XYZ file of C-alpha atoms in Angstrom:
586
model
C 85.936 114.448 191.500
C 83.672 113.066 194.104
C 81.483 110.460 192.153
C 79.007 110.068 194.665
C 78.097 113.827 194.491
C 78.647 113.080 190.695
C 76.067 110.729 190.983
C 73.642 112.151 192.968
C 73.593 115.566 190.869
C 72.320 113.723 187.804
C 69.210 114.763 186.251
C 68.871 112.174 184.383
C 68.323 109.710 186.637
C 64.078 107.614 186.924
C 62.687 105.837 189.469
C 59.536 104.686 190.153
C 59.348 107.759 192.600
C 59.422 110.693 189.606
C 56.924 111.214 187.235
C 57.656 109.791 183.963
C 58.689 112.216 181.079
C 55.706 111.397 179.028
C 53.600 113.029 181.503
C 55.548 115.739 182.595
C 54.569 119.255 182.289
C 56.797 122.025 180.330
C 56.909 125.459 181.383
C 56.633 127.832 178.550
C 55.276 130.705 180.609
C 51.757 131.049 178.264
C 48.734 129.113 178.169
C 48.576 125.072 176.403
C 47.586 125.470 172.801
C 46.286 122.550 170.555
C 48.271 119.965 169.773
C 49.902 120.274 166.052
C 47.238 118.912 163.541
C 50.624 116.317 163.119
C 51.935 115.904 166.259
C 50.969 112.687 166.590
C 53.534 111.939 163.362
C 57.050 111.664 164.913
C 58.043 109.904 161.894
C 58.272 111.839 158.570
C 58.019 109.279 156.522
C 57.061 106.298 158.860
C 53.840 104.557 158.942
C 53.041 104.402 162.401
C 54.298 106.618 165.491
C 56.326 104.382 168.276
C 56.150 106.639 171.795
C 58.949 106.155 174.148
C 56.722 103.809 176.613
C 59.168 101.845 179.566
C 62.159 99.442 178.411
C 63.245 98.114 175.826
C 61.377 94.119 176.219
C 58.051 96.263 176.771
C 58.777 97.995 173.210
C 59.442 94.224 172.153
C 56.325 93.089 173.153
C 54.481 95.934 171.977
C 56.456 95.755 168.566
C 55.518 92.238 167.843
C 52.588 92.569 167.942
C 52.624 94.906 164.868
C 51.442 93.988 161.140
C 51.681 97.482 159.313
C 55.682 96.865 158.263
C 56.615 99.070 155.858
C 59.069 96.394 154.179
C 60.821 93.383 154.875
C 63.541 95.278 156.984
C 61.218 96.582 159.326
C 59.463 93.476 160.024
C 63.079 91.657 160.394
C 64.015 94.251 163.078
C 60.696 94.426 165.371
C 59.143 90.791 164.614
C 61.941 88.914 166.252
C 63.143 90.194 169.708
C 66.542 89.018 169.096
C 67.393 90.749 165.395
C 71.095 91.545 165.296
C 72.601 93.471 162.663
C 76.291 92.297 162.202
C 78.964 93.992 159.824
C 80.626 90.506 158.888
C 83.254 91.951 156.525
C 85.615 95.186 155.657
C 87.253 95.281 151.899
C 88.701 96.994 150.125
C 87.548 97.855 146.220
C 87.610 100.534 144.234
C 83.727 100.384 142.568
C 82.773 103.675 141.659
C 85.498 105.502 142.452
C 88.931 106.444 140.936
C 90.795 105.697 144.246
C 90.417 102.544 146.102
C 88.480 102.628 149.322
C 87.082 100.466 152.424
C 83.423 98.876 152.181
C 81.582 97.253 154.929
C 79.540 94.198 154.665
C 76.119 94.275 156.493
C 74.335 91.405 157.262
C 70.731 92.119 158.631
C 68.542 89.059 157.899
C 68.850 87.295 154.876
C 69.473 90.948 152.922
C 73.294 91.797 153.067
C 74.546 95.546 152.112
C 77.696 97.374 151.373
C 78.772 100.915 152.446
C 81.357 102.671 152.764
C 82.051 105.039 156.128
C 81.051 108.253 154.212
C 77.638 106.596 153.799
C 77.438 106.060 157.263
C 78.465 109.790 157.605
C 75.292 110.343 155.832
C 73.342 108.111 157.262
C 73.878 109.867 160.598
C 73.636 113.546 159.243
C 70.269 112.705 157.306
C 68.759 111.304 160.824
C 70.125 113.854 162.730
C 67.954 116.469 160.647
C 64.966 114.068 160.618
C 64.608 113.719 164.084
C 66.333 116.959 165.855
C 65.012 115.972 169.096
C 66.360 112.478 169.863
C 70.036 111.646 170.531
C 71.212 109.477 167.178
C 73.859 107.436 168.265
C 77.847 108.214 166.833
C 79.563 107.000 164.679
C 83.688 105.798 164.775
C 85.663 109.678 164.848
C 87.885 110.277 161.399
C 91.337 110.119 161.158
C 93.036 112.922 162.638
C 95.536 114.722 159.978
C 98.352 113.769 162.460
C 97.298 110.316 161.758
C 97.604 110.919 158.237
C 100.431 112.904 158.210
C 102.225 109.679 159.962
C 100.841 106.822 157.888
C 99.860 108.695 154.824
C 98.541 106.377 152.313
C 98.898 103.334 154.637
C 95.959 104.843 156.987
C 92.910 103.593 154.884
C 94.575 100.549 154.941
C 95.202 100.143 158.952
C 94.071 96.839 160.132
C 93.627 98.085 163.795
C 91.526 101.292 162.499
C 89.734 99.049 160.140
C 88.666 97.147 162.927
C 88.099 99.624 164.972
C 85.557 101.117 162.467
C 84.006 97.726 162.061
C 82.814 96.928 165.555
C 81.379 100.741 166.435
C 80.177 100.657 163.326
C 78.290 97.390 163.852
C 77.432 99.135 167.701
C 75.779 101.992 166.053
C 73.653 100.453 163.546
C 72.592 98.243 166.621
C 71.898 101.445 168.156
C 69.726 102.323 165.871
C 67.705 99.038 165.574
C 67.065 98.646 169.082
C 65.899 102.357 169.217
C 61.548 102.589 169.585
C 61.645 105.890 166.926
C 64.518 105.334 164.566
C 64.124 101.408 163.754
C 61.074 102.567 162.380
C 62.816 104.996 159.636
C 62.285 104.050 156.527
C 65.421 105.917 155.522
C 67.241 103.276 157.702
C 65.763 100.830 156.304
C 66.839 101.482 152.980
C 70.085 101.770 154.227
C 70.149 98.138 155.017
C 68.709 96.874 151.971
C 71.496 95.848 149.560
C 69.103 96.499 146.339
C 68.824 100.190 147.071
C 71.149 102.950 145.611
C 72.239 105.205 148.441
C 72.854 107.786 146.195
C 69.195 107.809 145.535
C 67.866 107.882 149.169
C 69.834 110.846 149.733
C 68.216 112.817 146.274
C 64.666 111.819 147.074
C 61.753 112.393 149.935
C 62.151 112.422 152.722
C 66.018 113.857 152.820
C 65.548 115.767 149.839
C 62.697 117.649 151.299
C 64.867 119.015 154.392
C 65.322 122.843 154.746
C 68.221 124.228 154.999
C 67.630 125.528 158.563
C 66.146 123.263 160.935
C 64.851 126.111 163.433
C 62.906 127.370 160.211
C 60.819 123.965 160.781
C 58.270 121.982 162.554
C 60.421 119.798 165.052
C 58.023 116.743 165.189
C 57.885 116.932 160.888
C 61.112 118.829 159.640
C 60.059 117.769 156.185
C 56.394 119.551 156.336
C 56.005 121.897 152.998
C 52.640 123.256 154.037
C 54.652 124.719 157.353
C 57.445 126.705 155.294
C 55.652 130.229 155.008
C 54.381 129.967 158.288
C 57.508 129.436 159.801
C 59.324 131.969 157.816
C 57.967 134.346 160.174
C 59.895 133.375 163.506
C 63.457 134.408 164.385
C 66.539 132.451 164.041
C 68.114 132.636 167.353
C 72.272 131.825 168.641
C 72.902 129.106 170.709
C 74.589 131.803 173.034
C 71.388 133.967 173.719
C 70.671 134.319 176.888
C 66.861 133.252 177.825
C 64.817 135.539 180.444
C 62.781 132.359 181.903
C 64.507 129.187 181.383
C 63.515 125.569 182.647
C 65.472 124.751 185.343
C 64.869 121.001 184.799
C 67.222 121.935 180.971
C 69.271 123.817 182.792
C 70.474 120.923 185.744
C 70.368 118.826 182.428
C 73.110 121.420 180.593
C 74.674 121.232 183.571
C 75.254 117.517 184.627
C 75.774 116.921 180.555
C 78.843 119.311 180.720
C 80.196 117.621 183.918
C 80.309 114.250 182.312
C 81.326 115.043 179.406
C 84.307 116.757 180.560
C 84.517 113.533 183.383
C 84.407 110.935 180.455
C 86.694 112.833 177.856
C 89.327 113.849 180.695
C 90.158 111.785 183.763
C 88.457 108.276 182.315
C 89.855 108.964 178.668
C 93.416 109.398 179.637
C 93.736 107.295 182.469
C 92.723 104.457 180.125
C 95.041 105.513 177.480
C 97.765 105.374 180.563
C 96.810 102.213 181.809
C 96.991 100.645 178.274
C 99.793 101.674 177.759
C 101.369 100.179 181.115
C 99.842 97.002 180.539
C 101.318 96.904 176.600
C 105.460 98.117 177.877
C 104.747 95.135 181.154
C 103.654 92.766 178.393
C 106.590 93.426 175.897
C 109.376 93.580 179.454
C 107.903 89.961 179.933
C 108.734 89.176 176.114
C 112.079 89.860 176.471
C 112.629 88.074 180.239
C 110.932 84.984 179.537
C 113.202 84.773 175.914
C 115.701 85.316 177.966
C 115.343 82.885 180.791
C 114.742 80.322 178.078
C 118.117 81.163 176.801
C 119.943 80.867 180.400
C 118.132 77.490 180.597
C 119.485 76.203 177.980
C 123.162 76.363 179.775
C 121.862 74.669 182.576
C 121.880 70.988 183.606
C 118.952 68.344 185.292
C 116.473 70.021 187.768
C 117.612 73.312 187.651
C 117.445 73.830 183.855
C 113.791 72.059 183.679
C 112.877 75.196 186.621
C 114.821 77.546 184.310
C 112.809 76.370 181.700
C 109.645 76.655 183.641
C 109.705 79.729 184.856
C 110.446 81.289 181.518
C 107.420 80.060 180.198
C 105.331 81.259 183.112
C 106.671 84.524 181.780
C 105.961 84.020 178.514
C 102.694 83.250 179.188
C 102.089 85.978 181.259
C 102.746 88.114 178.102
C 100.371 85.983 176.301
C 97.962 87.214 178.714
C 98.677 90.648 178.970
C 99.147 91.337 175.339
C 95.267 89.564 174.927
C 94.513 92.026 177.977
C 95.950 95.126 176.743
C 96.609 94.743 172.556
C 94.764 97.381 170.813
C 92.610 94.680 169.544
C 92.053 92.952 172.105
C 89.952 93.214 175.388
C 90.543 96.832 177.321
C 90.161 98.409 173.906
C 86.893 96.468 172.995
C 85.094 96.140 175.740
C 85.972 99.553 177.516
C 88.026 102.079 175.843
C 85.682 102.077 172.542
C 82.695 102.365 174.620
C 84.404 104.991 176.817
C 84.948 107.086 173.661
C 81.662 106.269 172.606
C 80.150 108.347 175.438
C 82.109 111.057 174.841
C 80.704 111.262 171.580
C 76.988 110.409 173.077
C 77.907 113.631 176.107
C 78.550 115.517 172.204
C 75.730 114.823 170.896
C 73.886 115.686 174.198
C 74.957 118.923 174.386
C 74.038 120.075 170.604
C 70.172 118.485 171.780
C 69.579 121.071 174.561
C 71.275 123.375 172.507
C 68.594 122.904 169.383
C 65.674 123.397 172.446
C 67.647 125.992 173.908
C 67.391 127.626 170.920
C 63.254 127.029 169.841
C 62.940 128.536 173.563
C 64.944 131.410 172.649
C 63.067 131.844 169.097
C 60.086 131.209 171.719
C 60.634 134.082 173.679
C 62.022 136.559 170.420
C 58.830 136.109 169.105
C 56.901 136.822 171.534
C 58.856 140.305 171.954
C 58.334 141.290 168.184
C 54.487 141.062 169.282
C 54.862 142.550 171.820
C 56.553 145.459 170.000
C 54.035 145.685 167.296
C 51.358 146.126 169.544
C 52.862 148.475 170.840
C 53.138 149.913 167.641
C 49.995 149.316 166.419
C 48.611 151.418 169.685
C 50.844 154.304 168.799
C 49.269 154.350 165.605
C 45.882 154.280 166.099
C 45.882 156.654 169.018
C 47.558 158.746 166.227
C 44.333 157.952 164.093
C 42.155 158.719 166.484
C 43.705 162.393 167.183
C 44.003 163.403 163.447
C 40.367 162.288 163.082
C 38.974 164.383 166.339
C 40.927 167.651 164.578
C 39.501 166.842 161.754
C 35.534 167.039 162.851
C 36.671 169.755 164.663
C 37.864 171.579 161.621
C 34.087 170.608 160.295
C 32.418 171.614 162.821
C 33.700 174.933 162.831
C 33.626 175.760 159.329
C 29.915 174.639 159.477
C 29.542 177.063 162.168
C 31.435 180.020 160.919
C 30.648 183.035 158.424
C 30.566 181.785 155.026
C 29.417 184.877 153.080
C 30.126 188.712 153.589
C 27.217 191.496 153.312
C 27.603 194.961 151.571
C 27.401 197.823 153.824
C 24.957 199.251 151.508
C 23.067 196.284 151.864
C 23.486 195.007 148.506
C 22.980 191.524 148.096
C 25.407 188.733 149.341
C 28.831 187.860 147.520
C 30.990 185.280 147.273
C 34.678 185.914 149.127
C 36.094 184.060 146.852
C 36.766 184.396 143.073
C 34.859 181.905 140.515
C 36.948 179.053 140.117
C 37.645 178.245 136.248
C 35.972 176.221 134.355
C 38.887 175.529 132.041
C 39.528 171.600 130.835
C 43.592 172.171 131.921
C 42.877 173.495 135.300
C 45.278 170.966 137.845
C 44.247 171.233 141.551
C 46.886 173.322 143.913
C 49.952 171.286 144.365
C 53.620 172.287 145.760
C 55.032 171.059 142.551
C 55.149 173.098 139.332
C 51.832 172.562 137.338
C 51.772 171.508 134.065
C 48.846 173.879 132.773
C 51.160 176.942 132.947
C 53.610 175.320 130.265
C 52.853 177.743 128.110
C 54.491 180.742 129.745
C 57.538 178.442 129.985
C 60.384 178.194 127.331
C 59.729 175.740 124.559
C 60.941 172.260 125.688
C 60.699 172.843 129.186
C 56.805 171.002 129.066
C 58.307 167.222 129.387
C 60.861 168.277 132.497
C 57.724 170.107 134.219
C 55.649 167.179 133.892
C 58.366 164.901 135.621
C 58.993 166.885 138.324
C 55.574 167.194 139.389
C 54.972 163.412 139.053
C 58.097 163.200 141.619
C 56.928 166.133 143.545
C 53.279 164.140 143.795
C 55.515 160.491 144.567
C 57.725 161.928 147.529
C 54.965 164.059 149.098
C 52.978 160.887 150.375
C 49.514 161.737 152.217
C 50.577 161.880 156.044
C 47.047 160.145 156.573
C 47.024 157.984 153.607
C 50.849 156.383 154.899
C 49.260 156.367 158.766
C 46.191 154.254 157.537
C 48.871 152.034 155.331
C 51.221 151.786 158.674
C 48.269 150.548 160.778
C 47.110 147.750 157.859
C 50.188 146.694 157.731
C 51.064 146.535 160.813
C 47.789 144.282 161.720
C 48.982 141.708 159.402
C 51.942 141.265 160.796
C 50.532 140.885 164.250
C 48.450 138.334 162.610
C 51.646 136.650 161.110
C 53.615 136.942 164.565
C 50.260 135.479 166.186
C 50.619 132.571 164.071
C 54.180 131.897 164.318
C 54.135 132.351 168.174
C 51.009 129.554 168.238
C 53.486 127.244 166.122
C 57.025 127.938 168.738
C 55.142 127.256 171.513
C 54.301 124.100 170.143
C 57.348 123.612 168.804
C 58.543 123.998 172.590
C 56.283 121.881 174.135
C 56.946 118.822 171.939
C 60.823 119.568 171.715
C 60.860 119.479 175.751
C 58.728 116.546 176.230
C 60.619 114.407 173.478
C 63.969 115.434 174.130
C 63.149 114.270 177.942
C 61.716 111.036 176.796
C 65.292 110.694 175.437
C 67.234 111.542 178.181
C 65.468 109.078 180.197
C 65.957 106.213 177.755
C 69.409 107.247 177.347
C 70.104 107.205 180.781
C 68.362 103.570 181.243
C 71.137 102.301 178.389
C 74.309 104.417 179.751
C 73.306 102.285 182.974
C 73.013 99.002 181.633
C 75.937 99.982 179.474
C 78.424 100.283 182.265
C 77.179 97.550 184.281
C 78.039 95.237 180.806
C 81.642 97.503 180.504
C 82.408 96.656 184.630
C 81.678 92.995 184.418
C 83.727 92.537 180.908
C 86.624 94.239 182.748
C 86.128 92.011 185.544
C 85.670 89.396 183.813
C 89.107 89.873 181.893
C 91.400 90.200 185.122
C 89.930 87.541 186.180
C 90.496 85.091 183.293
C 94.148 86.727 183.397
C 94.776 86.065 186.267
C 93.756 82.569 186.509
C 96.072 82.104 183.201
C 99.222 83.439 184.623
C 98.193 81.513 188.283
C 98.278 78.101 186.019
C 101.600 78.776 184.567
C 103.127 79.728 188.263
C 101.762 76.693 189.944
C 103.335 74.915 187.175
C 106.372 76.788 187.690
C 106.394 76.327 191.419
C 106.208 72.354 190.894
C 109.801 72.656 188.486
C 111.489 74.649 191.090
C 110.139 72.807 194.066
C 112.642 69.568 192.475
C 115.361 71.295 192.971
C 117.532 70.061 195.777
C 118.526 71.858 198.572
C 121.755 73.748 199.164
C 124.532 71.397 199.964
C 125.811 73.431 202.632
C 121.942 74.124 204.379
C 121.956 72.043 207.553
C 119.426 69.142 208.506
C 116.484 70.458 210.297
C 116.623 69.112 213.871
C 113.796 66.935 215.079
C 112.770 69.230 217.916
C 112.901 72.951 218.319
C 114.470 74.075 221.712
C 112.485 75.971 223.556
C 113.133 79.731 224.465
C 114.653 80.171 227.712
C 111.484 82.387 228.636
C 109.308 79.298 227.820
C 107.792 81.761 225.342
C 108.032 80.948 221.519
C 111.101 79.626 220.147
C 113.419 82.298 218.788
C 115.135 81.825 215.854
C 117.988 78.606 215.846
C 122.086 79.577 215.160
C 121.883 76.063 213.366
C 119.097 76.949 211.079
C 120.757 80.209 209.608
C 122.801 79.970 206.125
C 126.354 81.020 206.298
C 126.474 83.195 203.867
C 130.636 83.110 203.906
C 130.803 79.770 203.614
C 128.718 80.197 199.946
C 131.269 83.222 199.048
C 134.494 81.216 199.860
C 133.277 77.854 198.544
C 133.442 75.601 201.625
């Protein structure tokens, strides 16, 4: 892959030339609303709101100059510019728990807390749903079943994946203190506090008050009760649906996240794998020649047994060397395959952010089709009104107009057409089911089953105008609902876009700085191994420079005839080793 087109593709990338994130417009195709009456609480549970503002000394600076801490944890993490978090200790114990089990020891300040890696599972999951639009860093992958399958019992116990686990482990919570939103988190803090029960975190406020869907939720307050019924209302979208105007500045995003993602988990991933595993067979081939050499030395007698001897211990410490180069625990694991695999995890994680705003653009633009298509709706209807009420003054009009009465030829006086309607108490008005007043001329018993079936007759023969005028009430408050819930996604849009962006640019800032520190480590470890093994060779070259020279090499002659060209001399007869005379011993 060409890296410089790599490079230059990335959407990610600031300079003082582009407008910063935090003034960036979002396209969401309607006109700005409000701002949420809490969008200026990122934090569900924090005290005070930390913006992404410039690098990390500027959020420092700003930081110390807080008082509002929320506890001791909080003030140990933003009053001193140089707060570490260190995991000085893995055990094993079985506290709690029928089956024994690895805790970490975390050291933050004076406080010091245990947890196990399911609690930093947790941990992660609970901020993930917290704060769906920032990138929470990973955490060490599981054992894979073949890993299991091949240790068994023995893989809890691993001393390399113990370690492993205890220095990304360390990275992430370091991750997380360093970071202007979540080192706030009073969740996190709790986390390092060794008086707390975990357990208890997780059953209480904030976490507890989580919904089970995130898109059914505020993004800048997932935890907001008073939101609930209004977001109810708004669709819940697939990751996969397509959107009719998308963002093009999420879409080069998608795009250069899925290139290095598939950059850093393929070529990088297994190349370093490869080259590790060069570097760990060349250090084990030295092993065995320098033990050997050593041996052979041993045989030997005066000069040539002492340059023997040397030069096996060059190669013996070249293996020291390598095996400090190349060991799993050792310096090409630490300082650049773990934070290789890191970033695959981090290109993960990436990808399931502009997913989540993929998807509130998507809900976005579903809602905004349901109103549309109850508008619609609601115009069919009352044009529908508005027709059965112009036949109806019609029909008024020309019954008002009309004969009413008919006159006797004779001209007798004026009668009614129509008979006198009864006066009796158990006359029903005309209906298409049977009517209960005529019971009598029915069979005995038959009164009850009459009575039924015109209340059914009277239930399923709705009023066409009574259901139209129900249709069009109804219908009004659910445009009023789908009003609503379309005010609160395209907020939801606008701060998922803007934050999530604010993220990608600090992100980016780190993954620099990050690879700058993994290319001078790496440098820095070649170069310390090669000055080791230069040591042990000049050493070596001294030991073999004693030995004498060949008894049958002739003396070098004090001047060098010239060539008869009078160009430079060309190589002397003398000066060449007889080779036969070696082979037959003279």
């Amino acid at each position: 892959m060409d890296m410089e087109g790599f490079e230059d593709e990335n959407p990610f990338e600031q300079d003082a030339e582009h407008i910063p994130s935090e003034t960036s417009s979002v396209a969401i195709f309607e006109p700005s609303s409000p701002p949420p009456p809490h969008s200026g609480a990122v934090s569900p549970t924090s005290p005070q709101h930390q913006s992404f503002r410039g690098p990390e000394p500027q959020r420092h600076a700003a930081a110390s100059n807080r008082t509002d801490f929320c506890c001791t944890r909080d003030r140990y993490l933003h009053a001193n510019d140089d707060a570490e978090i260190a995991i000085v200790d893995a055990l094993k114990t079985s506290a709690n728990s029928s089956s024994p089990y690895i805790t970490y020891v975390i050291r933050t300040g004076d406080a010091e807390a245990r947890h196990r890696y399911s609690e930093f599972e947790s941990l992660r999951e609970s901020l993930s749903k917290l704060y769906p639009t920032l990138i929470i860093p990973p955490i060490p992958s599981k054992q894979t079943l073949g890993d299991y399958a091949v240790k068994q019992a023995k893989a809890k116990e691993d001393a390399a994946l113990i370690a492993r686990r205890k220095r990304m482990l360390q990275t992430f919570l370091n991750r997380l203190g360093h970071h202007p939103i979540l080192s706030t988190e009073h969740v996190f803090h709790r986390f390092l506090d060794g008086e707390v029960s975990w357990g208890e975190v997780l059953n209480s406020p904030p976490i507890s008050l989580l919904p089970k869907n995130i898109l059914k939720a505020p993004s800048h307050n997932p935890t907001d009760q008073n939101a609930i019924q209004a977001y109810a209302a708004l669709p819940n979208p697939s990751a996969a649906h397509p959107l009719r105007r998308a963002d093009q500045r999420f879409l080069d995003s998608e795009a250069f996240t899925l290139k290095f993602a598939n950059h850093m988990s393929g070529p990088m991933e297994k190349v370093t794998r490869r080259v590790v595993k060069r570097w760990s067979d060349y250090a084990q081939d030295h092993a065995d020649l320098g033990a050997t050499l050593n041996g052979f030395s041993l045989n030997e007698h005066h000069e040539l047994a002492s340059a023997i001897e040397k030069t096996g211990q060059a190669v013996d410490a070249t293996y020291v060397s390598t095996t400090k180069l190349a060991s799993p625990l050792q310096e090409i694991e630490q300082k650049w395959a773990e934070p290789l695999h890191e970033y695959t995890q981090f290109a993960s994680i990436i990808k399931k952010l502009l997913a989540y705003r993929h998807q509130k653009h998507v809900q976005y633009e579903m809602t905004q089709d349901v109103l549309e298509n109850k508008r619609e709706q609601l115009e069919e209807l009352e044009k529908s009104e508005k027709e059965a009420r112009r036949l109806d003054d019609a029909l008024s009009r020309g019954r008002s107009v009309g004969p009413s009465t008919s006159t006797d030829p004779e001209g007798g006086s004026p009668e009614s057409n129509e008979e006198p309607r009864s006066t009796d108490s158990s006359y029903v008005p005309p209906h298409p089911g049977q009517n209960p007043a005529r019971r009598r001329t029915r069979a005995p018993g038959m009164g009850l089953i009459n009575a039924l079936s015109y209340t059914l007759h009277g239930m399923m023969d709705v009023d066409p105008e009574t259901a139209r005028r129900n249709s069009i009430t109804k219908t009004k408050e659910s445009i009023s609902t789908l009003e609503d819930a379309l005010h609160l996604a395209a907020q939801d849009l606008k701060y998922s876009s803007s934050t999530i962006q604010a993220d990608l640019d600090r992100f980016q800032r780190q993954k620099v700085a990050d690879f700058r520190e993994m290319g001078i480590a790496m440098a820095l470890a070649h170069r310390d191994w090669c000055k080791k093994n230069l040591e042990a060779w000049e050493e070596a070259k001294k030991e073999i420079k004693k030995i004498p020279d060949h008894p049958n090499k002739a003396p070098t002659p004090p001047e060098t005839a010239s060539s008869p060209s009078g160009g430079d001399p060309g190589p002397s007869l003398s000066n060449r080793r007889d080779s036969t005379a070696t082979v037959n011993g003279r």
